[in-house]
Short mmCIF file of C-alpha atoms and ligand atoms in Angstrom, two decimals:
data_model
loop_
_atom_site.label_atom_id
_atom_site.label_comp_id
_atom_site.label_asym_id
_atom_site.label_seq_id
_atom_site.Cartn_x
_atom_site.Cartn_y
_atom_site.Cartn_z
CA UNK A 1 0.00 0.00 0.00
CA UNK A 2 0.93 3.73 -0.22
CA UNK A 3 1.15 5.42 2.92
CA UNK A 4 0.09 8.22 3.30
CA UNK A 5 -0.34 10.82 7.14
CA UNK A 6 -3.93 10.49 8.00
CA UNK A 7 -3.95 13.76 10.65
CA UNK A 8 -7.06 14.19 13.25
CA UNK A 9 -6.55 16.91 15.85
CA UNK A 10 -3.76 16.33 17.41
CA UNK A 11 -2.36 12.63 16.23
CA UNK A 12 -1.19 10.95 12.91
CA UNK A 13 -3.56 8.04 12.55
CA UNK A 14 -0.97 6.38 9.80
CA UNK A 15 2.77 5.83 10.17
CA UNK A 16 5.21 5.03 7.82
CA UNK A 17 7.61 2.26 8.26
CA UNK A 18 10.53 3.16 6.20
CA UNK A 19 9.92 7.11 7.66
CA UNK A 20 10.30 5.48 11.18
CA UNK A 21 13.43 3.61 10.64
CA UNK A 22 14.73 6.61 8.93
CA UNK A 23 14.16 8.89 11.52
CA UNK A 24 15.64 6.30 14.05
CA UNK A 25 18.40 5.82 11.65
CA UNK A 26 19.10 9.24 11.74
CA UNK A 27 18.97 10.04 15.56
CA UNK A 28 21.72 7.43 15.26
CA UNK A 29 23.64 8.84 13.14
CA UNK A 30 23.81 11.64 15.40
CA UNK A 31 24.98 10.23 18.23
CA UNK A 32 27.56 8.17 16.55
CA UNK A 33 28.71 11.05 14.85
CA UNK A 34 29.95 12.83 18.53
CA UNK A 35 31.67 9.98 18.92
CA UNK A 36 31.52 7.79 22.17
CA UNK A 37 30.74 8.65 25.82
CA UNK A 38 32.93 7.64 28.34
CA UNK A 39 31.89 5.68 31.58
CA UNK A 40 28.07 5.69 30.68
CA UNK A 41 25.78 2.56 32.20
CA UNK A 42 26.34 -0.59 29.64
CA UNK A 43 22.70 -2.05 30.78
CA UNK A 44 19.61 -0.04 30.57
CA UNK A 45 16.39 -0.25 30.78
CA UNK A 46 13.95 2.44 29.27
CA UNK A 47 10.58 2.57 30.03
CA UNK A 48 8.62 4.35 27.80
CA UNK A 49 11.49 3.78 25.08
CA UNK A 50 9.70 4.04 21.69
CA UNK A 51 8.92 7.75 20.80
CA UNK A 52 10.73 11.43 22.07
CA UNK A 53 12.46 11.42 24.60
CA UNK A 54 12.41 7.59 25.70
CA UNK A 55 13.43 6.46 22.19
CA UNK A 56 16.04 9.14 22.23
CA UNK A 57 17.13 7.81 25.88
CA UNK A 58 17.83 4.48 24.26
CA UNK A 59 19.59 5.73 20.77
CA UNK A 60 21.94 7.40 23.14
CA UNK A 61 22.34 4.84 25.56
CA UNK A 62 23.55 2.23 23.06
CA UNK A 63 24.74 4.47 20.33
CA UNK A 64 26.46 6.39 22.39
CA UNK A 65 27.42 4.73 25.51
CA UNK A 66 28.00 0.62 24.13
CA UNK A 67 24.79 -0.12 26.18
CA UNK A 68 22.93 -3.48 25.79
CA UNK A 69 18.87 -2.12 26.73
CA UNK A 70 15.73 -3.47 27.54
CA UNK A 71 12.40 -1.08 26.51
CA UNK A 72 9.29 -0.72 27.63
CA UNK A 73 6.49 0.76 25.52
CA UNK A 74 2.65 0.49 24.64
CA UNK A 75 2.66 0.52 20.79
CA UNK A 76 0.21 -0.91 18.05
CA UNK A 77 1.12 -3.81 15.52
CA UNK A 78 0.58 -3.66 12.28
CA UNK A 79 -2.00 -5.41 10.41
CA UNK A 80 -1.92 -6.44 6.55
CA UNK A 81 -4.46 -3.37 5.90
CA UNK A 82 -3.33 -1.33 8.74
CA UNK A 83 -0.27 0.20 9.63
CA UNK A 84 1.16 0.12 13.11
CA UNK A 85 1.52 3.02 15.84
CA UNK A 86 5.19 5.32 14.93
CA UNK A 87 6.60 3.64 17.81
CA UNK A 88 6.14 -0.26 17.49
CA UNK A 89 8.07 0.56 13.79
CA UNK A 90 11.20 2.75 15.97
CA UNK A 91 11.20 -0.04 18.27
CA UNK A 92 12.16 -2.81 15.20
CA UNK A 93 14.42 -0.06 13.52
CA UNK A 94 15.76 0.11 16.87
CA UNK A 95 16.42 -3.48 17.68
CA UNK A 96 17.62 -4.06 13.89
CA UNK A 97 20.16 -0.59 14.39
CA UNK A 98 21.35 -2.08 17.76
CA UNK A 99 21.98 -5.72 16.03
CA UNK A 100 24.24 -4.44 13.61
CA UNK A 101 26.62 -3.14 16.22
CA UNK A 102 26.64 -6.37 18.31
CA UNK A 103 24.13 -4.52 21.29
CA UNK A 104 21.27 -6.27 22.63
CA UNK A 105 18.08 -4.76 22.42
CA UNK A 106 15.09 -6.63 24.10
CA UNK A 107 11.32 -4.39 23.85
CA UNK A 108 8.34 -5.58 25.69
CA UNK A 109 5.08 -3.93 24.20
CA UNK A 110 2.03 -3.41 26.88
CA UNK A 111 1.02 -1.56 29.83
CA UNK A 112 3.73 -0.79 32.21
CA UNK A 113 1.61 -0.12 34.87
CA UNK A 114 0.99 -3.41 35.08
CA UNK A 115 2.62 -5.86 38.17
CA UNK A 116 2.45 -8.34 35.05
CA UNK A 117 4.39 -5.80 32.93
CA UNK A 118 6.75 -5.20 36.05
CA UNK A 119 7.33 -9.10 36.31
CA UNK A 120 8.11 -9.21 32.52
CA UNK A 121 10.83 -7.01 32.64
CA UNK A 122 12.59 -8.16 35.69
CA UNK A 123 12.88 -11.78 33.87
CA UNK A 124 13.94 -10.05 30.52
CA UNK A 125 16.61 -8.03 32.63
CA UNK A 126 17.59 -11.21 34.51
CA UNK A 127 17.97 -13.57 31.22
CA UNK A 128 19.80 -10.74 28.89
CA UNK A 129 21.20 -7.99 31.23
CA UNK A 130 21.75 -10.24 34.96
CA UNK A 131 21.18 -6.39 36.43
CA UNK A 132 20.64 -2.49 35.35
CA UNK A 133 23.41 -0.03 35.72
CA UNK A 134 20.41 2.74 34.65
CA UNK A 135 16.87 3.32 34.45
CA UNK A 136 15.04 5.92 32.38
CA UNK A 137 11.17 6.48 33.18
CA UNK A 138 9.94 8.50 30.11
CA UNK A 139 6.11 7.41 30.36
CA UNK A 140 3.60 9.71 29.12
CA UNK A 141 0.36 8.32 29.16
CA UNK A 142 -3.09 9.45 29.44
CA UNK A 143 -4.45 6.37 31.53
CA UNK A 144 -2.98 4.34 34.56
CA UNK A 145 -5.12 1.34 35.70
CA UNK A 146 -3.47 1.11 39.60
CA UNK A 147 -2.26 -1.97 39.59
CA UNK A 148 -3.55 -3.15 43.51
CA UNK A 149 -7.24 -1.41 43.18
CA UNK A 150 -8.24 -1.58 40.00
CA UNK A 151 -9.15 1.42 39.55
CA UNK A 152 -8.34 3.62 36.41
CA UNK A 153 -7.45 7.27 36.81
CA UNK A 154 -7.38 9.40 33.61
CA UNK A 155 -5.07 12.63 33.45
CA UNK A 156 -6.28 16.16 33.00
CA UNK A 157 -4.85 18.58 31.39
CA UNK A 158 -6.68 21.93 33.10
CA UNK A 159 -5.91 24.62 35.27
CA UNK A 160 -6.30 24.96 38.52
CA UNK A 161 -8.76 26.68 41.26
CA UNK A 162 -10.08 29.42 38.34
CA UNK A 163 -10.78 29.39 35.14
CA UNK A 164 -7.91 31.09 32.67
CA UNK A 165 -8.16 32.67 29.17
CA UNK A 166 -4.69 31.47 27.31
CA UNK A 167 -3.67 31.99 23.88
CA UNK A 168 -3.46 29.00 21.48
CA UNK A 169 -2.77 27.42 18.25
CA UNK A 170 -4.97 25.41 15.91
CA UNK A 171 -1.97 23.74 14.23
CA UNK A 172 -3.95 22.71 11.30
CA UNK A 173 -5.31 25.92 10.13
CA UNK A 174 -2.06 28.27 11.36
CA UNK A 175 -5.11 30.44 13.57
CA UNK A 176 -4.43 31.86 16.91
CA UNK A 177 -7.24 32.34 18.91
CA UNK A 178 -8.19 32.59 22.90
CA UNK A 179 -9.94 30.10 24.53
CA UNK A 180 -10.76 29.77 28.22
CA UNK A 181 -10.09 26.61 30.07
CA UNK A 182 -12.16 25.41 33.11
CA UNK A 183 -10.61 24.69 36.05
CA UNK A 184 -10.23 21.04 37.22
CA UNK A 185 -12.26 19.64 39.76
CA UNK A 186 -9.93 17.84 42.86
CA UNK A 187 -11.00 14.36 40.96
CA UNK A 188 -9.15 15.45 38.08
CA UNK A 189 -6.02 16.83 39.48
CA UNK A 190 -5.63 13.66 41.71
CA UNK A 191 -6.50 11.59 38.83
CA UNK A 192 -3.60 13.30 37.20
CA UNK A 193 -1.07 12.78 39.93
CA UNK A 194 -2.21 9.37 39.95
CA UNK A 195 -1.54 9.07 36.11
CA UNK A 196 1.90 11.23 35.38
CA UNK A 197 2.85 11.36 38.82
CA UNK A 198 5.56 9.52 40.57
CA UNK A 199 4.19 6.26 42.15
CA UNK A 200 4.65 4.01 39.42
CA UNK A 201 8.06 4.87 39.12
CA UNK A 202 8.73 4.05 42.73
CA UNK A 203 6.72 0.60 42.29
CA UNK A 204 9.30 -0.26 39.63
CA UNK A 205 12.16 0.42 41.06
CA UNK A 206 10.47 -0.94 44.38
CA UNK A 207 10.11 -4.22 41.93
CA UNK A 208 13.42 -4.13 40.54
CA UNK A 209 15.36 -3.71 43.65
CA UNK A 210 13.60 -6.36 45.14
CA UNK A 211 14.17 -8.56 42.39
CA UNK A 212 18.16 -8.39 42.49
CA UNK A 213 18.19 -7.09 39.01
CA UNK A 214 19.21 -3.21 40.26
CA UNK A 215 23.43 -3.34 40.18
CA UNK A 216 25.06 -1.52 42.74
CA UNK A 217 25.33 2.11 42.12
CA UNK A 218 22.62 2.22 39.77
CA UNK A 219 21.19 5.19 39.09
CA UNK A 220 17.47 6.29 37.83
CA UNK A 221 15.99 9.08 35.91
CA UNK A 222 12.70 10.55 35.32
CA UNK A 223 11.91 13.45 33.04
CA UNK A 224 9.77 16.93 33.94
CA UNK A 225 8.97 20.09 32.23
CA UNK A 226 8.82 22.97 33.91
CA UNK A 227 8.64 25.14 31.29
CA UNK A 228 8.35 29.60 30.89
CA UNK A 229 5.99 31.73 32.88
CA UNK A 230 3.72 32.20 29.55
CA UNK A 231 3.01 28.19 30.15
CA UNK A 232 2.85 27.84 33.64
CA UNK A 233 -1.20 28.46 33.74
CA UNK A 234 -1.56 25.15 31.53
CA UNK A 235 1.38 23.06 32.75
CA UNK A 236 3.59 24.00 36.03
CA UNK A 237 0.85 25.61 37.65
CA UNK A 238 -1.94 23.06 36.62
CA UNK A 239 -2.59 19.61 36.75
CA UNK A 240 0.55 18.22 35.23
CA UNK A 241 2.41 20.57 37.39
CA UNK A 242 0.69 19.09 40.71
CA UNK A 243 1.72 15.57 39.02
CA UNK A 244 5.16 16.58 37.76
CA UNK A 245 5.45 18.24 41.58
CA UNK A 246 5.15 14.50 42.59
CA UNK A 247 8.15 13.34 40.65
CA UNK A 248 10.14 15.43 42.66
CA UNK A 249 8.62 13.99 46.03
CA UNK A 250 9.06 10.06 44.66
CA UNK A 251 12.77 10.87 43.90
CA UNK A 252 13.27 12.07 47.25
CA UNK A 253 11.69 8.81 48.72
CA UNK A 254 13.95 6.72 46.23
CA UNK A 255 17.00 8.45 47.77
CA UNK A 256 16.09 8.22 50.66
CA UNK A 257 15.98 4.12 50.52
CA UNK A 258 18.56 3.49 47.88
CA UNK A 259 21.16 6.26 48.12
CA UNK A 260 21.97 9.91 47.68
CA UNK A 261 22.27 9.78 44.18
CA UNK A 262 20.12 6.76 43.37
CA UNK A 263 17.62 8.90 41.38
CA UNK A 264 17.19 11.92 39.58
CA UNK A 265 14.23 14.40 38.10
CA UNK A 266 15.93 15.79 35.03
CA UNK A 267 13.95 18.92 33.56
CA UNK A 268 14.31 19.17 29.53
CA UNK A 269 13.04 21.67 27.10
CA UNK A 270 9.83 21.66 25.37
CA UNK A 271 10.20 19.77 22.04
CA UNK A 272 7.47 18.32 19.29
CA UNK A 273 5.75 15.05 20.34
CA UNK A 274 2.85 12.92 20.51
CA UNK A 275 2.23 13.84 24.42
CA UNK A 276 3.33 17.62 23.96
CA UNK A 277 1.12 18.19 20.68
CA UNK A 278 -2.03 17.57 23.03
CA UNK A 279 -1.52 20.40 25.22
CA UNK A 280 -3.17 23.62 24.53
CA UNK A 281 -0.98 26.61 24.46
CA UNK A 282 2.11 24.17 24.39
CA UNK A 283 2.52 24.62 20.02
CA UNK A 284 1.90 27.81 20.39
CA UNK A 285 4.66 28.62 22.70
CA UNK A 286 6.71 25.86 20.78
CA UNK A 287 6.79 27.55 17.55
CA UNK A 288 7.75 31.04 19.28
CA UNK A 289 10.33 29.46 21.01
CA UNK A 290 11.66 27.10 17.92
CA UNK A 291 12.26 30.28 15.95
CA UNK A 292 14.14 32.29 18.58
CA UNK A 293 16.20 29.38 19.09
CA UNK A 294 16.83 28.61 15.97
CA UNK A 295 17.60 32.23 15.14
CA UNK A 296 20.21 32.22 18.14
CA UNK A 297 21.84 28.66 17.38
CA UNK A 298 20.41 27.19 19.98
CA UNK A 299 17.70 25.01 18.86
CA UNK A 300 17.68 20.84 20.08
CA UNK A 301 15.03 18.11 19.12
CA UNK A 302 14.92 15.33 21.87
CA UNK A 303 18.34 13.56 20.47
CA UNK A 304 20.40 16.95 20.81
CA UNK A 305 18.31 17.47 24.74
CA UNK A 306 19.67 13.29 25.52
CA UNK A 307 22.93 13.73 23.78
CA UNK A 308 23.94 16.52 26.02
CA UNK A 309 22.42 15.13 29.07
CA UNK A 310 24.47 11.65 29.18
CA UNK A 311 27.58 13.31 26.78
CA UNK A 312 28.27 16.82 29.15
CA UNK A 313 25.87 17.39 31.81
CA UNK A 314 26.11 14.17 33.73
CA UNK A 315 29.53 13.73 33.22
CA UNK A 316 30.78 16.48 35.24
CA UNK A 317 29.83 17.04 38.99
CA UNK A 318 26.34 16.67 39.98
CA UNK A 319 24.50 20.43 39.31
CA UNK A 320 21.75 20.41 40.36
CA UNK A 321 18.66 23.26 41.12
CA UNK A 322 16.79 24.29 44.84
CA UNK A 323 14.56 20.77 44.33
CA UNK A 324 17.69 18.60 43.54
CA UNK A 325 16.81 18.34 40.16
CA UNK A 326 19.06 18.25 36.48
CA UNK A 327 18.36 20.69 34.36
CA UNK A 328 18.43 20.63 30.68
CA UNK A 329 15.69 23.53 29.92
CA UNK A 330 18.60 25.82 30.86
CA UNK A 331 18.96 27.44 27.25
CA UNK A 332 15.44 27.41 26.57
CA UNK A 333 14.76 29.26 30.24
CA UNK A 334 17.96 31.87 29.57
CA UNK A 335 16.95 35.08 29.89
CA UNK A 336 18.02 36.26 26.26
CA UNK A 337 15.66 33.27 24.57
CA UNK A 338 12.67 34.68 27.10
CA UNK A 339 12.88 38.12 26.87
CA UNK A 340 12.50 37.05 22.89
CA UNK A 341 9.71 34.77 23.40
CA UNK A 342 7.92 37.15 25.80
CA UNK A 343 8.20 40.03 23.47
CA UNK A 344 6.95 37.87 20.41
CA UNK A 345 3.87 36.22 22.71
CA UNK A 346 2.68 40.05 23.08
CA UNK A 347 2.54 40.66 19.07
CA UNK A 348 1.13 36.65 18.45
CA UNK A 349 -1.83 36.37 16.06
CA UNK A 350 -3.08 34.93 13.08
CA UNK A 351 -1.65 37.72 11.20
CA UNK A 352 1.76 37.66 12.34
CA UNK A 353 2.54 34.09 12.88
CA UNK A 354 4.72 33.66 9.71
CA UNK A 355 7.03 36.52 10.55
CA UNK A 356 7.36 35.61 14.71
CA UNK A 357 6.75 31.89 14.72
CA UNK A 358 8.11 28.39 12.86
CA UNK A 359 4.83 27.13 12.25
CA UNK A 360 6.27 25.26 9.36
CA UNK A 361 9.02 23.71 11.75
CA UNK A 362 6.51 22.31 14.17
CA UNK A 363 4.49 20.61 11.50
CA UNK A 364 7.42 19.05 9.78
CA UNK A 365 8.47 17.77 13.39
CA UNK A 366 4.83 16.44 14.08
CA UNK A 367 4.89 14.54 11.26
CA UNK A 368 8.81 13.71 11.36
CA UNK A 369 7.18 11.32 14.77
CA UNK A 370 4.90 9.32 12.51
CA UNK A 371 8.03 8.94 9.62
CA UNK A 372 6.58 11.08 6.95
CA UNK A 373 8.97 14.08 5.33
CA UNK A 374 12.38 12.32 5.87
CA UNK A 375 14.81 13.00 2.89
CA UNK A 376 15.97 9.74 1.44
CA UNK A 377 12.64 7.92 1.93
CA UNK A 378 10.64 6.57 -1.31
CA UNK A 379 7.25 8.22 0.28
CA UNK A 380 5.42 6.91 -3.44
CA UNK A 381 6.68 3.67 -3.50
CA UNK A 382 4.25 0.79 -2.39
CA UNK A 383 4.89 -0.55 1.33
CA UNK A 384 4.36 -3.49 3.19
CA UNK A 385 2.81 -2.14 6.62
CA UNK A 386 4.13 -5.29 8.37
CA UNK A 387 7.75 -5.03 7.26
CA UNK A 388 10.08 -2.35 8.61
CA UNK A 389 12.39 -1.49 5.86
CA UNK A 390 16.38 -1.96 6.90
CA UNK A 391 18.86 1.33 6.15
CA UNK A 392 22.13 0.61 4.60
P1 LIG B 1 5.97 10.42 23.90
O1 LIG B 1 4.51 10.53 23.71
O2 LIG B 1 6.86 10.73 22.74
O3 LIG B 1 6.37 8.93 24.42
C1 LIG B 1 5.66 8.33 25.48
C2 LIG B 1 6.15 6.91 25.69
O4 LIG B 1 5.38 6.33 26.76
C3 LIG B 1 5.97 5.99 24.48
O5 LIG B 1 7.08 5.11 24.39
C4 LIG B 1 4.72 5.17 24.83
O6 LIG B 1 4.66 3.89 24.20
C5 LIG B 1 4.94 5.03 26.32
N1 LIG B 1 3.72 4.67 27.05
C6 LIG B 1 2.58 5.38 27.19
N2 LIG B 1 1.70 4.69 27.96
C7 LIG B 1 2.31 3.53 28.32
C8 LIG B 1 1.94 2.42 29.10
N3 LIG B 1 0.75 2.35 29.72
N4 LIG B 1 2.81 1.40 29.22
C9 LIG B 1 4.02 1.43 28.60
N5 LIG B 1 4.45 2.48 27.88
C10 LIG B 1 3.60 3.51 27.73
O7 LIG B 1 6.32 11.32 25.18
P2 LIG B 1 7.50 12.35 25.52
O8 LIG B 1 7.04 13.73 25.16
O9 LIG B 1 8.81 11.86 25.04
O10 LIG B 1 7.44 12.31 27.12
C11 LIG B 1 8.29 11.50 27.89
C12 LIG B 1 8.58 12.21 29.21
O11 LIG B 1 9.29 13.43 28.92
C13 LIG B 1 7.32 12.63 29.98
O12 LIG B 1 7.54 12.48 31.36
C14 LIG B 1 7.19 14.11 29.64
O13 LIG B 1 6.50 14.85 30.61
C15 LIG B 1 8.67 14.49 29.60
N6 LIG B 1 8.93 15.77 28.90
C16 LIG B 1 8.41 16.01 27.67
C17 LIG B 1 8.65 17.26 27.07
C18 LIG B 1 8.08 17.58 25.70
O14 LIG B 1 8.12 18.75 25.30
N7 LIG B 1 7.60 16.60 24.97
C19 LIG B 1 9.42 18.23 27.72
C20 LIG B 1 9.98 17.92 28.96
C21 LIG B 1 9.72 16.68 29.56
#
């Protein structure tokens, strides 16, 4: 068949499978082009490894640091007449990439909240790895079934006590308009703690560590936005705030039972994907800030943000802010790239989004996650939605 995007709202119905393993193949080629990264963890597991920041977690893990990995994600297979989610094709370009260079790469595809998703793992770390040196939680989901009550919590993405008038983007149709959000009800923000908050990362690395499989000096790492002012009433200051807040208090507990520098919130910048695209005011902000960091030479994609995480900022001695957390959203929070955005955000509209704003950017990078507008890829040739294309 020819694929071709299918776009509703917010998500890319169709991937492409050859676009996928291009765009995996190229995040590679990144990496490998810096050239290696000294005393990085050799056995990692990545949960939530098959799309932004995850996938990129894993491409730099073994790409860059000789790592053998095992990956956690909740993808869709293909069918003969259907094609399969973006990430269930970056997890086979993945595991054919990491072949090639004699790494193990072992991907388990369901719901990680799960104990039975847990229990998976452990016996896939155990039979490939023996133990983990690292783990990366880079979950975003908008559903957690809690895996002792049953109960399913969905996450909200609102403000919080009043309602607030934000500006936004209809991606689509390149409009900006005001809308006014409703503020969540204390179901909702709980429900969104419970979802993108930090308890199931300390029930896996509860389960792991009771399971023998964590190595000694391991070290874990979850990832947070904290974002600009001009976002805080949708994100820090909202639900996801109250459930990013969270993160901050799990990684505390996990110090507190398996060492000083057992685990680690690392904030990163805002970049294009699936879970950011959902987020109202979020693209807007994005394509501000992608052109005034482009414009300065500052710009980074989630391989660039990963790259420079394991390749410079972890290398050195640990720097971290007031909450004991990394921080990688240092150029995008500068006060030059800011006082740009913040004078642009004023002038925003319809009208003058071409000249302020890299609305183009953004949708090349949306689509970039589902494998459509890669150079090199044969987008009119027929394709076999089952088979994932290898890249010389
Ligand atoms: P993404 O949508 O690109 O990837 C989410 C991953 O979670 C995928 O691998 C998906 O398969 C997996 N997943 C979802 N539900 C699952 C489940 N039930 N079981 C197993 N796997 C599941 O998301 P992303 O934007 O890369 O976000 C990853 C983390 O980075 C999040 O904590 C997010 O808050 C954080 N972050 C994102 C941004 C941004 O701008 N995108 C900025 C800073 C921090």
């Amino acid at each position: 068949m020819i694929i071709e995007p299918r776009i509703r709202g917010f998500i890319c119905t169709t991937a492409h499978p050859g676009g996928c393993a291009m765009n995996v193949h190229q995040q590679i080629g990144y990496v490998a082009g810096k050239g290696e990264i000294p005393g990085m963890a050799k056995r990692v597991l990545v949960l939530g490894c098959s799309a932004g920041y995850g996938l990129a977690s894993r491409i730099v893990a073994t790409f860059g640091g000789g790592a053998d990995t095992v990956g956690v994600s909740f993808e869709k297979a293909p069918s003969e007449t259907k094609t399969a989610s973006a990430g269930w094709y970056n997890n086979r370009a993945f595991e054919a990439e990491a072949a090639k260079v004699g790494r193990k790469a072992v991907t388990l595809d369901g719901d990680a909240f799960s104990d039975e998703m847990k229990a998976a793992t452990i016996k896939a770390i155990a039979d490939n790895l023996g133990q983990v040196d690292l783990v990366v939680y880079s979950m975003a989901a908008p559903v957690r079934t809690h895996p002792r009550t049953g109960e399913t919590f969905r996450s909200a993405i609102k403000p919080l006590g009043a309602p607030v008038t934000v500006k936004t983007l209809n991606t689509d149709k390149g409009e900006v308009f005001e809308t006014e959000l409703q503020p969540a009800t204390p179901e909702e923000t709980a429900g969104t703690v419970a979802v993108m908050g930090g308890e199931d990362w300390e029930m896996w690395i509860a389960a792991l560590s009771e399971a023998g499989v964590l190595a000694p000096g391991f070290k874990t790492l979850s990832y947070t936005y904290i974002g600009s002012e001009l976002t805080w009433p949708i994100y820090w200051k909202a639900t996801l705030g109250k459930a990013k807040e969270d993160l901050d208090r799990a990684a505390a507990a996990i110090r507190a039972r398996l060492g000083a520098h057992a685990a680690r919130v690392v904030s990163l910048k805002a970049v294009v994907t699936q879970a950011s695209s959902a987020i109202p005011v979020v693209p807007l902000y994005g394509v501000v800030l992608f052109k005034v960091m482009k414009e300065m030479g500052l710009h980074e994609g989630c391989i660039e943000q990963i790259d420079r995480l394991f390749r410079t900022v972890l290398q050195g001695p640990e720097a971290l802010d007031e909450a004991g957390r990394v921080r990688l959203d240092d150029w995008e929070l500068s006060a030059p790239v800011q006082d740009e955005v913040k004078r642009r955000w004023a002038r925003i509209s319809t009208e003058t989004l071409p000249e302020l704003a890299d609305l183009a950017g953004f949708r090349a990078d949306f689509l970039k996650i589902f494998g459509f507008g890669l150079a090199g890829v044969d987008y009119g040739a027929e394709q076999n939605p089952q088979v994932v294309p290898a890249i010389a």
